[in-house]
CSV table of C-alpha atoms and ligand atoms in Angstrom, one decimal:
chain,number,residue,atom,x,y,z
C,1356,MET,CA,15.5,15.7,-44.1
C,1357,ALA,CA,13.0,17.7,-42.1
C,1358,THR,CA,12.0,18.9,-38.7
C,1359,VAL,CA,8.3,18.6,-37.8
C,1360,VAL,CA,6.3,19.5,-34.9
C,1361,VAL,CA,3.1,17.8,-33.6
C,1362,VAL,CA,0.8,19.9,-31.8
C,1363,GLY,CA,-2.7,19.3,-30.0
C,1364,THR,CA,-5.1,21.9,-31.8
C,1365,GLN,CA,-7.7,21.3,-28.9
C,1366,TRP,CA,-7.8,21.0,-25.1
C,1367,GLY,CA,-5.3,17.9,-25.0
C,1368,ASP,CA,-5.9,14.3,-25.5
C,1369,GLU,CA,-6.2,14.6,-29.4
C,1370,GLY,CA,-4.1,11.5,-30.0
C,1371,LYS,CA,-0.7,13.1,-30.2
C,1372,GLY,CA,0.8,10.0,-28.7
C,1373,LYS,CA,-0.6,8.0,-31.8
C,1374,VAL,CA,0.4,10.6,-34.3
C,1375,THR,CA,3.9,10.8,-33.1
C,1376,ASP,CA,4.2,7.2,-32.9
C,1377,TYR,CA,3.1,7.0,-36.5
C,1378,LEU,CA,5.3,9.5,-37.9
C,1379,ALA,CA,8.5,8.4,-35.6
C,1380,ALA,CA,8.6,5.6,-38.2
C,1381,LYS,CA,10.6,8.0,-40.5
C,1382,ALA,CA,12.3,10.1,-37.7
C,1383,ASP,CA,15.9,9.8,-36.3
C,1384,ILE,CA,15.2,11.7,-32.9
C,1385,VAL,CA,11.9,12.3,-31.1
C,1386,VAL,CA,11.7,15.4,-28.8
C,1387,ARG,CA,9.4,16.5,-25.9
C,1388,TYR,CA,9.6,20.2,-25.4
C,1389,GLN,CA,7.3,21.3,-22.9
C,1390,GLY,CA,4.9,20.2,-20.2
C,1391,GLY,CA,5.7,17.3,-17.8
C,1392,ASN,CA,3.8,14.3,-16.6
C,1393,ASN,CA,0.6,16.0,-16.8
C,1394,ALA,CA,0.8,14.6,-20.1
C,1395,GLY,CA,-0.6,11.1,-21.1
C,1396,HIS,CA,-0.1,10.1,-24.4
C,1397,THR,CA,-1.4,6.5,-25.5
C,1398,VAL,CA,0.4,4.4,-28.0
C,1399,VAL,CA,-1.1,0.9,-29.1
C,1400,VAL,CA,1.6,-1.4,-30.6
C,1401,GLY,CA,0.3,-4.8,-31.5
C,1402,GLU,CA,-1.6,-6.1,-28.6
C,1403,GLU,CA,0.1,-3.8,-26.1
C,1404,VAL,CA,-1.0,-0.3,-25.0
C,1405,PHE,CA,1.6,2.0,-23.4
C,1406,ARG,CA,0.8,5.1,-21.8
C,1407,LEU,CA,3.6,7.6,-21.6
C,1408,HIS,CA,3.9,10.6,-19.6
C,1409,LEU,CA,7.4,12.0,-19.8
C,1410,ILE,CA,9.2,9.8,-22.2
C,1411,PRO,CA,8.8,10.7,-26.0
C,1412,SER,CA,6.6,8.3,-27.8
C,1413,GLY,CA,9.5,7.6,-30.0
C,1414,ILE,CA,11.0,5.1,-27.4
C,1415,LEU,CA,8.7,2.4,-28.6
C,1416,TYR,CA,10.8,1.8,-31.7
C,1417,PRO,CA,14.4,0.4,-30.9
C,1418,ASP,CA,16.3,2.6,-32.9
C,1419,LYS,CA,15.1,6.2,-32.1
C,1420,ILE,CA,16.9,8.6,-30.0
C,1421,CYS,CA,14.4,10.1,-27.4
C,1422,VAL,CA,15.2,13.5,-26.2
C,1423,ILE,CA,13.5,15.5,-23.1
C,1424,GLY,CA,14.3,19.3,-23.8
C,1425,ASN,CA,15.0,22.0,-21.3
C,1426,GLY,CA,11.3,23.3,-21.7
C,1427,VAL,CA,10.0,20.1,-20.0
C,1428,VAL,CA,9.7,20.0,-16.1
C,1429,ILE,CA,10.9,16.6,-15.0
C,1430,ASP,CA,9.6,14.5,-11.9
C,1431,PRO,CA,12.7,12.3,-11.5
C,1432,ALA,CA,10.6,9.5,-9.4
C,1433,VAL,CA,7.9,9.4,-12.5
C,1434,LEU,CA,10.8,9.3,-15.0
C,1435,LEU,CA,12.6,6.5,-13.3
C,1436,GLN,CA,9.3,4.5,-12.9
C,1437,GLU,CA,8.5,5.1,-16.4
C,1438,LEU,CA,11.9,3.7,-17.5
C,1439,ASP,CA,11.9,0.9,-15.0
C,1440,ALA,CA,8.1,0.0,-16.4
C,1441,LEU,CA,9.1,0.2,-20.0
C,1442,ALA,CA,12.2,-2.0,-19.3
C,1443,ALA,CA,10.2,-4.5,-17.4
C,1444,ARG,CA,7.9,-4.9,-20.6
C,1445,GLY,CA,11.2,-5.4,-22.7
C,1446,VAL,CA,11.3,-2.1,-24.2
C,1447,PRO,CA,15.0,-0.8,-24.6
C,1448,THR,CA,15.3,2.6,-23.0
C,1449,ALA,CA,19.1,3.4,-23.3
C,1450,ARG,CA,18.5,6.0,-26.2
C,1451,LEU,CA,17.0,8.5,-23.9
C,1452,VAL,CA,18.5,11.7,-23.1
C,1453,ILE,CA,17.5,14.6,-21.1
C,1454,SER,CA,18.6,18.3,-20.9
C,1455,GLU,CA,20.8,19.6,-18.3
C,1456,ARG,CA,18.5,22.7,-18.4
C,1457,ALA,CA,15.4,21.0,-17.7
C,1458,HIS,CA,13.7,21.9,-14.5
C,1459,VAL,CA,13.0,19.5,-11.8
C,1460,ILE,CA,9.5,18.9,-10.0
C,1461,LEU,CA,10.1,18.8,-6.3
C,1462,PRO,CA,7.6,17.3,-3.6
C,1463,TYR,CA,7.0,20.7,-2.6
C,1464,HIS,CA,5.6,21.4,-5.9
C,1465,ARG,CA,2.9,18.7,-5.8
C,1466,TYR,CA,2.2,19.5,-2.3
C,1467,LEU,CA,1.4,23.3,-3.3
C,1468,ASP,CA,-0.6,22.1,-6.4
C,1469,GLU,CA,-2.8,20.1,-4.2
C,1470,LEU,CA,-2.9,22.8,-1.5
C,1471,GLU,CA,-3.9,25.4,-4.1
C,1472,GLU,CA,-6.5,23.5,-6.0
C,1473,ASP,CA,-8.1,22.5,-2.5
C,1474,ARG,CA,-8.2,26.1,-1.3
C,1475,LYS,CA,-9.7,27.1,-4.5
C,1476,GLY,CA,-12.6,24.7,-4.1
C,1477,ALA,CA,-15.4,25.5,-6.9
C,1478,GLY,CA,-13.1,27.8,-8.4
C,1479,LYS,CA,-10.4,25.4,-9.1
C,1480,ILE,CA,-8.5,24.8,-12.3
C,1481,GLY,CA,-8.9,21.2,-12.2
C,1482,THR,CA,-5.0,20.7,-12.5
C,1483,THR,CA,-3.5,17.1,-12.8
C,1484,ARG,CA,-2.2,17.8,-9.4
C,1485,ARG,CA,1.3,16.9,-10.4
C,1486,GLY,CA,3.1,20.0,-9.4
C,1487,ILE,CA,3.4,21.2,-13.0
C,1488,GLY,CA,2.3,24.9,-12.4
C,1489,PRO,CA,4.3,25.5,-9.2
C,1490,ALA,CA,7.6,24.0,-10.9
C,1491,TYR,CA,7.0,26.6,-13.8
C,1492,VAL,CA,6.4,29.4,-11.2
C,1493,ASP,CA,9.7,28.5,-9.5
C,1494,LYS,CA,11.5,28.5,-12.9
C,1495,VAL,CA,10.2,31.8,-14.1
C,1496,GLY,CA,10.8,32.9,-10.5
C,1497,ARG,CA,14.4,32.0,-10.5
C,1498,VAL,CA,14.4,29.5,-7.7
C,1499,GLY,CA,14.1,26.6,-9.6
C,1500,ILE,CA,16.2,23.7,-9.6
C,1501,ARG,CA,17.6,22.2,-12.9
C,1502,MET,CA,19.0,18.8,-13.8
C,1503,VAL,CA,22.5,20.4,-13.6
C,1504,ASP,CA,21.8,21.1,-10.0
C,1505,LEU,CA,20.7,17.8,-9.4
C,1506,LEU,CA,23.7,16.4,-10.4
C,1507,ASP,CA,26.0,18.6,-8.0
C,1508,PRO,CA,25.3,17.4,-4.3
C,1509,GLU,CA,26.3,20.7,-2.7
C,1510,VAL,CA,24.4,22.9,-4.9
C,1511,LEU,CA,21.3,20.6,-4.7
C,1512,ARG,CA,21.5,20.3,-0.9
C,1513,GLN,CA,21.8,24.2,-0.7
C,1514,LYS,CA,18.9,24.8,-3.0
C,1515,ILE,CA,16.4,22.5,-1.4
C,1516,ARG,CA,17.1,23.8,2.0
C,1517,GLN,CA,16.7,27.3,1.1
C,1518,ASN,CA,13.7,26.8,-1.0
C,1519,LEU,CA,11.9,24.7,1.5
C,1520,GLU,CA,12.7,27.2,4.1
C,1521,ASP,CA,10.5,29.5,2.1
C,1522,LYS,CA,8.0,27.0,1.1
C,1523,ASN,CA,7.6,25.6,4.5
C,1524,ARG,CA,6.5,29.2,5.7
C,1525,LEU,CA,4.0,29.2,3.2
C,1526,PHE,CA,2.5,25.7,3.8
C,1527,THR,CA,2.5,26.4,7.7
C,1528,ARG,CA,1.4,30.1,7.9
C,1529,VAL,CA,-0.8,30.5,4.8
C,1530,PHE,CA,-2.4,26.9,4.4
C,1531,GLY,CA,-1.9,25.8,7.9
C,1532,ALA,CA,-0.5,22.8,6.5
C,1533,ALA,CA,2.3,20.6,7.9
C,1534,PRO,CA,5.9,21.4,6.6
C,1535,LEU,CA,8.1,19.0,4.5
C,1536,ASP,CA,11.3,17.5,6.0
C,1537,ALA,CA,14.4,18.9,4.0
C,1538,GLU,CA,16.7,16.0,4.8
C,1539,ALA,CA,14.1,13.4,3.4
C,1540,VAL,CA,13.7,15.5,0.2
C,1541,ILE,CA,17.6,15.7,-0.2
C,1542,ARG,CA,18.0,12.0,0.4
C,1543,ASP,CA,15.3,11.1,-2.2
C,1544,TYR,CA,16.7,13.4,-4.9
C,1545,GLU,CA,20.5,12.4,-4.3
C,1546,HIS,CA,19.3,9.0,-5.1
C,1547,TYR,CA,17.3,10.0,-8.3
C,1548,ALA,CA,20.5,12.1,-9.4
C,1549,GLY,CA,22.7,9.0,-9.2
C,1550,ARG,CA,20.4,7.2,-11.6
C,1551,LEU,CA,19.6,10.1,-14.1
C,1552,ALA,CA,23.2,11.5,-14.1
C,1553,PRO,CA,24.2,9.3,-17.3
C,1554,LEU,CA,21.3,10.6,-19.1
C,1555,ALA,CA,21.9,14.3,-18.9
C,1556,THR,CA,23.5,16.2,-21.6
C,1557,ASP,CA,23.5,19.3,-23.8
C,1558,VAL,CA,20.3,18.7,-25.7
C,1559,SER,CA,20.7,22.0,-27.9
C,1560,LEU,CA,24.1,20.8,-29.0
C,1561,LEU,CA,22.8,17.4,-30.0
C,1562,LEU,CA,19.8,18.6,-32.0
C,1563,ASN,CA,21.6,21.3,-33.9
C,1564,GLU,CA,24.3,18.8,-34.9
C,1565,ALA,CA,21.4,16.3,-35.9
C,1566,ILE,CA,19.9,19.1,-38.1
C,1567,GLU,CA,23.3,19.8,-39.7
C,1568,GLN,CA,23.7,16.2,-40.4
C,1569,GLY,CA,20.2,16.1,-42.2
C,1570,LYS,CA,18.5,14.2,-39.7
C,1571,ASN,CA,14.6,13.7,-39.4
C,1572,ILE,CA,13.4,15.2,-35.9
C,1573,LEU,CA,10.1,15.1,-34.6
C,1574,PHE,CA,8.8,17.3,-31.8
C,1575,GLU,CA,6.0,15.8,-29.6
C,1576,GLY,CA,3.9,18.5,-28.3
C,1577,ALA,CA,2.0,17.9,-25.0
C,1578,GLN,CA,-1.2,19.4,-24.0
C,1579,GLY,CA,-2.8,21.4,-26.6
C,1580,THR,CA,-3.4,25.0,-28.1
C,1581,LEU,CA,-6.2,25.9,-25.7
C,1582,LEU,CA,-4.3,24.8,-22.7
C,1583,ASP,CA,-1.4,27.1,-23.8
C,1584,VAL,CA,-0.8,29.9,-21.1
C,1585,ASP,CA,-0.5,32.6,-23.5
C,1586,HIS,CA,-3.2,31.6,-26.2
C,1587,GLY,CA,-5.3,29.3,-24.4
C,1588,THR,CA,-8.6,29.7,-22.2
C,1589,TYR,CA,-6.5,31.5,-19.5
C,1590,PRO,CA,-6.7,30.8,-16.3
C,1591,TYR,CA,-8.0,27.3,-17.2
C,1592,VAL,CA,-4.6,26.3,-18.9
C,1593,THR,CA,-1.5,24.7,-18.1
C,1594,SER,CA,1.6,26.5,-17.1
C,1595,SER,CA,3.7,26.2,-20.4
C,1596,ASN,CA,3.3,26.9,-24.0
C,1597,PRO,CA,2.2,23.7,-26.1
C,1598,THR,CA,1.9,25.6,-29.2
C,1599,ALA,CA,4.5,25.1,-32.0
C,1600,ALA,CA,6.9,28.0,-31.3
C,1601,ALA,CA,7.9,26.6,-28.0
C,1602,ALA,CA,9.3,23.5,-29.7
C,1603,ALA,CA,12.4,26.0,-30.8
C,1604,LEU,CA,12.8,27.5,-27.1
C,1605,GLY,CA,12.1,24.2,-25.2
C,1606,ALA,CA,14.8,22.2,-27.3
C,1607,GLY,CA,17.4,24.8,-27.8
C,1608,ILE,CA,17.1,25.3,-31.8
C,1609,GLY,CA,16.2,28.4,-33.8
C,1610,PRO,CA,12.7,29.1,-35.0
C,1611,THR,CA,14.4,29.1,-38.6
C,1612,LYS,CA,14.8,25.3,-38.1
C,1613,ILE,CA,11.4,24.2,-37.7
C,1614,ASP,CA,10.3,22.8,-41.3
C,1615,ARG,CA,6.6,21.8,-40.8
C,1616,VAL,CA,4.0,21.6,-38.2
C,1617,VAL,CA,1.3,19.1,-38.0
C,1618,GLY,CA,-1.8,19.8,-35.8
C,1619,VAL,CA,-3.5,17.0,-34.3
C,1620,VAL,CA,-7.5,17.4,-34.2
C,1621,LYS,CA,-10.0,14.9,-32.5
C,1622,ALA,CA,-13.0,14.5,-34.7
C,1623,TYR,CA,-14.8,15.9,-31.8
C,1624,THR,CA,-13.8,17.9,-28.8
C,1625,THR,CA,-13.1,16.9,-25.3
C,1626,ARG,CA,-11.6,18.7,-22.3
C,1627,VAL,CA,-10.6,17.5,-18.8
C,1628,GLY,CA,-10.6,20.1,-16.0
C,1629,GLU,CA,-12.7,23.2,-15.4
C,1630,GLY,CA,-13.5,26.1,-17.9
C,1631,PRO,CA,-15.8,27.1,-20.7
C,1632,PHE,CA,-16.4,24.7,-23.5
C,1633,PRO,CA,-18.8,26.0,-26.1
C,1634,THR,CA,-19.7,22.9,-28.1
C,1635,GLU,CA,-20.1,20.6,-25.0
C,1636,LEU,CA,-22.5,18.2,-25.1
C,1637,GLN,CA,-24.3,17.5,-21.7
C,1638,GLY,CA,-26.8,14.8,-22.3
C,1639,GLU,CA,-27.0,11.6,-23.7
C,1640,MET,CA,-24.9,12.4,-27.0
C,1641,GLY,CA,-22.0,13.5,-24.9
C,1642,ASP,CA,-22.1,10.3,-22.9
C,1643,GLN,CA,-22.6,8.3,-25.9
C,1644,ILE,CA,-19.2,9.8,-27.5
C,1645,ARG,CA,-17.4,9.6,-24.1
C,1646,GLU,CA,-18.3,5.8,-24.0
C,1647,ARG,CA,-17.6,5.1,-27.7
C,1648,GLY,CA,-14.4,7.0,-27.8
C,1649,GLY,CA,-13.2,5.7,-24.3
C,1650,GLU,CA,-12.8,9.3,-22.9
C,1651,TYR,CA,-11.4,8.9,-19.7
C,1652,GLY,CA,-7.9,10.7,-18.6
C,1653,THR,CA,-5.0,8.7,-19.2
C,1654,THR,CA,-3.2,10.4,-16.4
C,1655,THR,CA,-5.9,10.9,-14.0
C,1656,GLY,CA,-8.7,8.6,-15.1
C,1657,ARG,CA,-11.2,11.6,-14.9
C,1658,PRO,CA,-14.3,11.5,-17.3
C,1659,ARG,CA,-13.4,13.8,-20.2
C,1660,ARG,CA,-16.2,16.5,-21.2
C,1661,CYS,CA,-17.3,16.0,-24.8
C,1662,GLY,CA,-18.8,17.7,-27.5
C,1663,TRP,CA,-18.8,18.5,-31.4
C,1664,LEU,CA,-16.0,19.4,-33.3
C,1665,ASP,CA,-15.3,23.5,-32.9
C,1666,ALA,CA,-13.8,24.5,-36.1
C,1667,ALA,CA,-13.5,28.1,-34.7
C,1668,ILE,CA,-11.1,26.4,-32.2
C,1669,VAL,CA,-8.9,24.3,-34.9
C,1670,ARG,CA,-9.1,27.7,-37.1
C,1671,TYR,CA,-7.6,29.5,-34.1
C,1672,ALA,CA,-4.8,26.8,-33.7
C,1673,ALA,CA,-4.0,26.9,-37.4
C,1674,ARG,CA,-3.2,30.6,-37.0
C,1675,ILE,CA,-1.4,30.3,-33.7
C,1676,ASN,CA,0.7,27.3,-34.7
C,1677,GLY,CA,1.2,27.9,-38.5
C,1678,LEU,CA,-0.1,24.6,-39.2
C,1679,ASP,CA,0.8,23.0,-42.5
C,1680,TYR,CA,-1.1,19.8,-42.1
C,1681,LEU,CA,-4.2,18.4,-39.8
C,1682,ALA,CA,-4.0,14.8,-38.3
C,1683,VAL,CA,-7.6,14.1,-37.8
C,1684,THR,CA,-8.0,11.2,-35.2
C,1685,LYS,CA,-10.8,9.0,-33.8
C,1686,LEU,CA,-13.1,9.6,-37.0
C,1687,ASP,CA,-14.4,6.0,-36.4
C,1688,VAL,CA,-16.0,7.2,-33.0
C,1689,LEU,CA,-18.4,9.3,-35.1
C,1690,THR,CA,-19.6,6.3,-37.1
C,1691,GLY,CA,-23.2,5.6,-36.8
C,1692,LEU,CA,-24.6,8.8,-36.0
C,1693,ASP,CA,-27.6,10.1,-38.4
C,1694,VAL,CA,-26.1,13.7,-38.6
C,1695,VAL,CA,-22.6,15.2,-37.5
C,1696,ARG,CA,-22.3,18.7,-36.6
C,1697,ILE,CA,-19.3,21.2,-36.8
C,1698,CYS,CA,-19.3,24.7,-35.2
C,1699,ARG,CA,-18.1,27.0,-37.8
C,1700,ALA,CA,-18.6,30.3,-35.6
C,1701,TYR,CA,-20.0,31.7,-32.5
C,1702,ARG,CA,-22.8,34.0,-32.1
C,1703,TYR,CA,-22.5,36.3,-29.1
C,1704,ARG,CA,-25.2,38.9,-28.3
C,1705,GLY,CA,-26.6,38.8,-31.9
C,1706,GLN,CA,-23.0,39.3,-33.4
C,1707,LEU,CA,-21.3,36.6,-35.4
C,1708,LEU,CA,-17.7,35.9,-34.0
C,1709,THR,CA,-15.4,34.0,-36.3
C,1710,ASP,CA,-12.3,34.5,-34.2
C,1711,PHE,CA,-11.8,32.7,-31.0
C,1712,PRO,CA,-12.5,35.3,-28.1
C,1713,ALA,CA,-9.9,36.1,-25.5
C,1714,SER,CA,-12.3,36.9,-22.9
C,1715,LEU,CA,-13.6,34.0,-20.9
C,1716,GLY,CA,-17.1,35.7,-20.1
C,1717,VAL,CA,-17.6,36.2,-23.7
C,1718,LEU,CA,-16.6,32.4,-24.5
C,1719,ALA,CA,-19.0,31.3,-21.6
C,1720,GLU,CA,-21.8,33.1,-23.2
C,1721,VAL,CA,-21.3,32.4,-26.9
C,1722,GLU,CA,-23.9,30.1,-28.7
C,1723,PRO,CA,-22.0,27.7,-31.7
C,1724,VAL,CA,-23.2,27.9,-35.0
C,1725,TYR,CA,-23.3,24.8,-36.4
C,1726,ASP,CA,-23.1,23.1,-39.8
C,1727,GLU,CA,-25.0,19.8,-39.9
C,1728,LEU,CA,-23.7,17.0,-42.2
C,1729,PRO,CA,-25.0,13.6,-42.8
C,1730,GLY,CA,-23.4,10.7,-41.0
C,1731,TRP,CA,-22.0,7.4,-42.2
C,1732,LYS,CA,-23.1,3.9,-41.1
C,1733,GLN,CA,-20.4,1.8,-42.5
C,1734,ASP,CA,-17.6,0.4,-40.2
C,1735,ILE,CA,-14.6,2.5,-41.4
C,1736,SER,CA,-12.1,0.7,-38.9
C,1737,GLY,CA,-10.7,-1.5,-41.6
C,1738,VAL,CA,-10.3,1.3,-44.2
C,1739,ARG,CA,-6.7,1.6,-45.1
C,1740,ARG,CA,-7.0,4.1,-47.8
C,1741,TYR,CA,-8.5,7.7,-47.8
C,1742,GLU,CA,-10.3,7.2,-51.2
C,1743,ASP,CA,-11.9,4.2,-49.5
C,1744,LEU,CA,-13.8,6.0,-46.8
C,1745,PRO,CA,-17.8,6.5,-47.4
C,1746,PRO,CA,-18.4,9.8,-49.0
C,1747,GLN,CA,-20.3,11.4,-46.1
C,1748,ALA,CA,-16.9,10.7,-44.0
C,1749,LYS,CA,-14.9,12.4,-46.8
C,1750,ASP,CA,-17.4,15.4,-46.8
C,1751,TYR,CA,-16.8,15.7,-43.1
C,1752,LEU,CA,-13.1,15.9,-43.3
C,1753,GLU,CA,-13.2,18.2,-46.3
C,1754,ARG,CA,-15.4,20.5,-44.6
C,1755,ILE,CA,-12.9,20.5,-41.7
C,1756,THR,CA,-10.3,21.7,-44.4
C,1757,GLU,CA,-12.7,24.4,-45.7
C,1758,LEU,CA,-13.4,25.8,-42.3
C,1759,THR,CA,-9.8,25.9,-41.2
C,1760,GLY,CA,-7.8,26.4,-44.6
C,1761,VAL,CA,-5.5,23.5,-43.6
C,1762,PRO,CA,-5.2,20.3,-45.6
C,1763,VAL,CA,-5.9,16.7,-43.7
C,1764,ALA,CA,-3.0,14.8,-44.2
C,1765,LEU,CA,-3.5,11.8,-41.7
C,1766,VAL,CA,-6.8,10.2,-40.6
C,1767,GLY,CA,-7.1,7.9,-37.7
C,1768,VAL,CA,-9.8,5.2,-37.9
C,1769,GLY,CA,-8.6,3.3,-34.8
C,1770,THR,CA,-6.0,3.0,-32.1
C,1771,ARG,CA,-3.8,0.7,-33.9
C,1772,ARG,CA,-0.5,1.6,-35.9
C,1773,SER,CA,-2.2,0.3,-38.9
C,1774,GLN,CA,-5.4,2.2,-38.6
C,1775,MET,CA,-4.1,5.5,-39.9
C,1776,LEU,CA,-4.7,6.7,-43.4
C,1777,ALA,CA,-2.2,9.0,-44.9
C,1778,ARG,CA,-2.5,11.3,-47.8
C,1779,TYR,CA,0.7,13.2,-47.9
C,1780,ASP,CA,4.2,12.3,-46.9
C,1781,ILE,CA,5.1,14.8,-44.0
C,1782,PHE,CA,8.8,14.1,-43.7
C,1783,GLY,CA,8.8,14.1,-47.5
R,1444,LIG,P1,-2.7,12.4,-26.3
R,1444,LIG,O1,-2.6,13.0,-25.1
R,1444,LIG,O2,-3.0,13.3,-27.5
R,1444,LIG,O3,-1.6,11.6,-27.0
R,1444,LIG,O4,-3.9,11.6,-26.5
R,1444,LIG,P2,-4.5,10.4,-25.5
R,1444,LIG,O5,-3.5,9.3,-25.6
R,1444,LIG,O6,-4.6,11.0,-24.0
R,1444,LIG,O7,-5.9,10.0,-25.8
R,1444,LIG,C1,-6.3,9.8,-27.1
R,1444,LIG,C2,-7.0,8.2,-27.1
R,1444,LIG,O8,-7.6,8.0,-28.3
R,1444,LIG,C3,-5.9,7.1,-26.8
R,1444,LIG,O9,-6.6,6.2,-25.9
R,1444,LIG,C4,-5.9,6.5,-28.1
R,1444,LIG,O10,-5.2,5.2,-28.0
R,1444,LIG,C5,-7.0,6.8,-28.8
R,1444,LIG,N1,-6.9,7.1,-30.3
R,1444,LIG,C6,-5.9,7.8,-31.1
R,1444,LIG,N2,-6.5,7.7,-32.3
R,1444,LIG,C7,-7.5,7.1,-32.5
R,1444,LIG,C8,-8.2,6.6,-33.5
R,1444,LIG,O11,-8.1,7.1,-34.7
R,1444,LIG,N3,-9.4,5.9,-33.3
R,1444,LIG,C9,-9.6,5.6,-32.2
R,1444,LIG,N4,-10.9,4.8,-31.7
R,1444,LIG,N5,-8.8,5.8,-30.8
R,1444,LIG,C10,-7.9,6.5,-31.2
R,1445,LIG,P1,-1.8,15.5,-22.9
R,1445,LIG,O1,-0.6,15.7,-23.4
R,1445,LIG,C1,-5.5,17.0,-21.4
R,1445,LIG,C2,-5.2,20.2,-18.2
R,1445,LIG,C3,-5.7,19.7,-16.7
R,1445,LIG,C4,-6.2,21.0,-16.4
R,1445,LIG,C5,-5.0,22.1,-16.9
R,1445,LIG,C6,-3.9,22.3,-16.1
R,1445,LIG,O2,-2.3,14.1,-22.5
R,1445,LIG,O3,-2.8,15.9,-24.1
R,1445,LIG,P2,-2.0,21.1,-15.1
R,1445,LIG,O4,-1.6,19.9,-14.0
R,1445,LIG,O5,-1.1,21.2,-16.3
R,1445,LIG,O6,-1.4,22.3,-14.3
R,1445,LIG,O7,-3.3,21.4,-15.2
R,1445,LIG,O8,-4.4,21.5,-18.1
R,1445,LIG,N1,-4.2,19.2,-18.7
R,1445,LIG,C7,-4.4,18.3,-19.9
R,1445,LIG,N2,-5.8,17.9,-20.4
R,1445,LIG,N3,-4.7,16.6,-21.7
R,1445,LIG,C8,-3.3,16.9,-21.1
R,1445,LIG,O9,-2.2,16.3,-21.6
R,1445,LIG,C9,-3.3,17.7,-20.1
R,1445,LIG,N4,-2.2,18.2,-19.4
R,1445,LIG,C10,-2.8,19.2,-18.5
R,1445,LIG,O10,-6.8,18.7,-16.8
R,1445,LIG,O11,-7.2,21.5,-17.0
R,1446,LIG,MG1,-3.4,12.5,-23.1
């Protein structure tokens, strides 16, 4: 039995959904512990493509319990849509439970996300505009509405009224925007409450009992290490902690209960939204990777910025998350290149930086120091064993381990379940 955390090591979209789906085959329970529907996790099962935003990727197996932990912010309308869309495609969803302590996203959070981004103009964060930041601000500001509140009509009514009184003042006086109608919001949320009530439970209790019973539990991180509000490229980050330690907080288990952490690494780097990106490729090479990798946002459809793999970032992620293994995805996308490059460190004003800097000013100025390796030409999408990869592809993976100190356990060579090469049994 083991508890395993899957985290993104870069700026999100590393393929966490696919890795979670792969590992979930051996799990009893799959848990989301932070973020919200800013996430977009793609899982391909047979001929079908699923894009999950809030529901853990384990839902695509008929027998896994899926859990949304207290650390997640839940937009009830989106959750219900996602449940209905899965049901319409024949996916049973009755095994989903959500934490009573999870905070709820309200229309005023989405509205504020829009207004703030628009006001910032060129200085915007480039958020998904799903209300994630404002919902976490209210949580920390102690005016959030939790699932338990949603289930108590009196409390819900009173809290929405109070909050909207304050927010409407902000909307009208600071932003010069229209106010929202409290009664309409209350009506909608009473309706959502009716449907979500049966799913709400004490998630911490459920998970700790499962750990006692020796169950396999998989924690599915959203976003990535560089989007972490503490450790990422602040302020160009999300408003939660995607990193591994947050799995304990966001699900109600002790840190001593986490056995292993797997970091998902895309074989190159992508980023959606604003902020510095040292290995970004602006020209033809960046466009080529974007097209070949299908690098368009799962949630917003925005083209993703693309660049070479940055091992300085992955090494940083290894330290922040305590990574035991790497899962390298999308290796197939690099097939056909004459050379592949990996950033091993940065040069800053003549000095070599081997550790990821805190200052965005420094990061904006650094020049990547690259290792150049020969590429491989053979199609690897049909390879099923690590040993059968071309030597150049294996060298590339080995260099990643050399530069990060973390062994590669899984290698993705395509979108399908079968297109994953395993070197170690992570639940083992
Ligand atoms: P997540 O947010 O980390 O779950 O990642 P996304 O789903 O947003 O983006 C990853 C994309 O890459 C999805 O379209 C996946 O289907 C795809 N993908 C994942 N692993 C592989 C792989 O090994 N090869 C290829 N070609 N595509 C992959
Ligand atoms: P998954 O789980 C990539 C980015 C946004 C923006 C910043 C803040 O699919 O990897 P937010 O709406 O969270 O306030 O936006 O974070 N972002 C993501 N980028 N993948 C994600 O999720 C992301 N979730 C948020 O683009 O730059
Ligand atoms: Mg994604």
